[in-house]
Amino acid sequence: EVQLVESGGGLEQPGGSLKLSCAASGFTFHLSAITWVRQAPGKDAEWVSVITGNGLRTLYADSVKGRFSASRDNANNMAYLQLNNLTTEDTAMYYCARDCVGASCTTRGQGVQVTVSS
């Protein structure tokens, strides 16, 4: 069974940082790109980032470029999203996912809440 489990969300002040983790199982992790998607209340899901299976290439949405950084540890089937210089606009549920076309993915985790507020 394919599973993706996110952790590391929480409440942070504007300008702060958080690191999200995604534990993967049930598939050949190093062969799969991992996508991060977020969804704010009342809004459509937004594609945030993707990292290739070998970790050598990452892409980011313009809204997070220069502030967020994706990485992965294939030895431990883990993916990460470092969120820096957070703004209130980053408040959303964040999901790690695979097999995505944009923000539409066949498999994603249960999500983790990130709230940015002073």
Coordinates of C-alpha atoms in Angstrom, one line a residue:
E1 CA 0.0 0.0 0.0
V2 CA 1.4 3.4 -1.0
Q3 CA 1.6 5.7 2.0
L4 CA 2.7 9.3 2.4
V5 CA 2.7 10.8 5.9
E6 CA 3.5 14.4 6.5
S7 CA 4.7 16.0 9.8
G8 CA 6.3 19.2 11.0
G9 CA 3.5 21.8 10.5
G10 CA 2.4 24.2 13.1
L11 CA 1.9 27.9 14.0
E12 CA 4.7 30.3 13.1
Q13 CA 5.1 34.0 13.0
P14 CA 5.7 35.9 9.8
G15 CA 9.3 35.7 8.9
G16 CA 9.7 32.4 10.6
S17 CA 10.6 29.0 9.4
L18 CA 9.3 25.5 9.4
K19 CA 10.4 22.2 8.0
L20 CA 7.9 19.7 6.7
S21 CA 8.7 16.0 6.5
C22 CA 7.1 13.3 4.4
A23 CA 7.6 9.7 5.2
A24 CA 7.0 7.4 2.2
S25 CA 6.3 3.7 1.9
G26 CA 4.8 1.1 -0.4
F27 CA 6.6 2.1 -3.6
T28 CA 10.1 2.5 -5.0
F29 CA 10.9 5.8 -3.5
H30 CA 14.0 6.8 -5.4
L31 CA 12.2 6.3 -8.7
S32 CA 9.4 8.7 -7.8
A33 CA 9.3 12.4 -8.0
I34 CA 7.7 14.0 -4.9
T35 CA 5.5 16.9 -5.2
W36 CA 4.3 19.3 -2.5
V37 CA 0.9 20.8 -2.9
R38 CA -0.9 23.2 -0.6
Q39 CA -4.5 24.2 -0.1
A40 CA -5.8 27.2 1.8
P41 CA -9.5 27.3 3.0
G42 CA -11.8 28.2 0.2
K43 CA -9.1 28.1 -2.4
D44 CA -8.1 25.6 -5.1
A45 CA -5.1 23.4 -4.4
E46 CA -1.8 25.1 -5.4
W47 CA 1.3 23.3 -6.7
V48 CA 4.3 24.3 -4.6
S49 CA 7.3 22.3 -5.5
V50 CA 8.6 19.1 -7.1
I51 CA 11.8 17.2 -6.6
T52 CA 13.0 14.5 -8.9
G53 CA 13.6 10.9 -7.8
N54 CA 17.4 11.4 -7.6
G55 CA 17.0 14.7 -5.9
L56 CA 19.1 16.5 -8.5
R57 CA 16.4 18.8 -9.7
T58 CA 13.8 20.9 -8.0
L59 CA 11.2 23.3 -9.3
Y60 CA 9.2 25.8 -7.3
A61 CA 6.1 27.9 -7.8
D62 CA 6.8 31.6 -8.2
S63 CA 5.0 32.3 -5.0
V64 CA 7.6 30.4 -2.9
K65 CA 10.7 30.6 -5.1
G66 CA 13.7 31.7 -3.0
R67 CA 11.9 30.9 0.3
F68 CA 11.1 27.2 0.1
S69 CA 13.5 24.4 -0.5
A70 CA 12.7 20.8 -1.3
S71 CA 15.1 17.9 -0.5
R72 CA 15.0 14.2 0.0
D73 CA 16.8 11.3 1.7
N74 CA 16.4 8.2 -0.5
A75 CA 18.1 6.0 2.0
N76 CA 15.3 6.6 4.5
N77 CA 12.4 7.2 2.1
M78 CA 12.0 10.7 3.4
A79 CA 11.2 14.0 1.6
Y80 CA 11.4 17.5 3.1
L81 CA 10.2 21.0 2.4
Q82 CA 12.0 23.8 4.2
L83 CA 9.8 26.9 4.5
N84 CA 11.6 30.1 5.2
N85 CA 10.6 33.7 5.5
L86 CA 7.0 32.7 6.0
T87 CA 4.1 35.1 5.2
T88 CA 0.4 34.9 6.1
E89 CA -0.2 33.9 2.5
D90 CA 1.6 30.6 3.2
T91 CA -1.1 29.5 5.6
A92 CA -2.6 26.3 4.2
M93 CA -2.7 22.5 4.5
Y94 CA 0.4 21.1 2.9
Y95 CA 0.5 17.7 1.3
C96 CA 3.3 15.6 -0.2
A97 CA 2.2 13.6 -3.2
R98 CA 3.2 11.5 -6.2
D99 CA 2.0 11.0 -9.7
C100 CA 0.9 14.6 -10.1
V101 CA -0.1 16.7 -13.0
G102 CA 0.1 20.2 -11.5
A103 CA -1.7 20.1 -8.2
S104 CA -3.8 17.1 -9.2
C105 CA -2.2 13.9 -7.8
T106 CA -3.2 10.3 -7.7
T107 CA -1.7 9.8 -4.2
R108 CA -1.1 12.3 -1.4
G109 CA -0.8 12.2 2.3
Q110 CA -3.3 13.3 4.9
G111 CA -1.7 16.8 5.0
V112 CA -0.2 19.0 7.7
Q113 CA -1.4 22.4 8.7
V114 CA 0.9 25.4 8.4
T115 CA -0.5 28.6 10.0
V116 CA 1.4 31.9 9.8
S117 CA 0.1 34.5 12.1
S118 CA 1.4 37.1 14.5

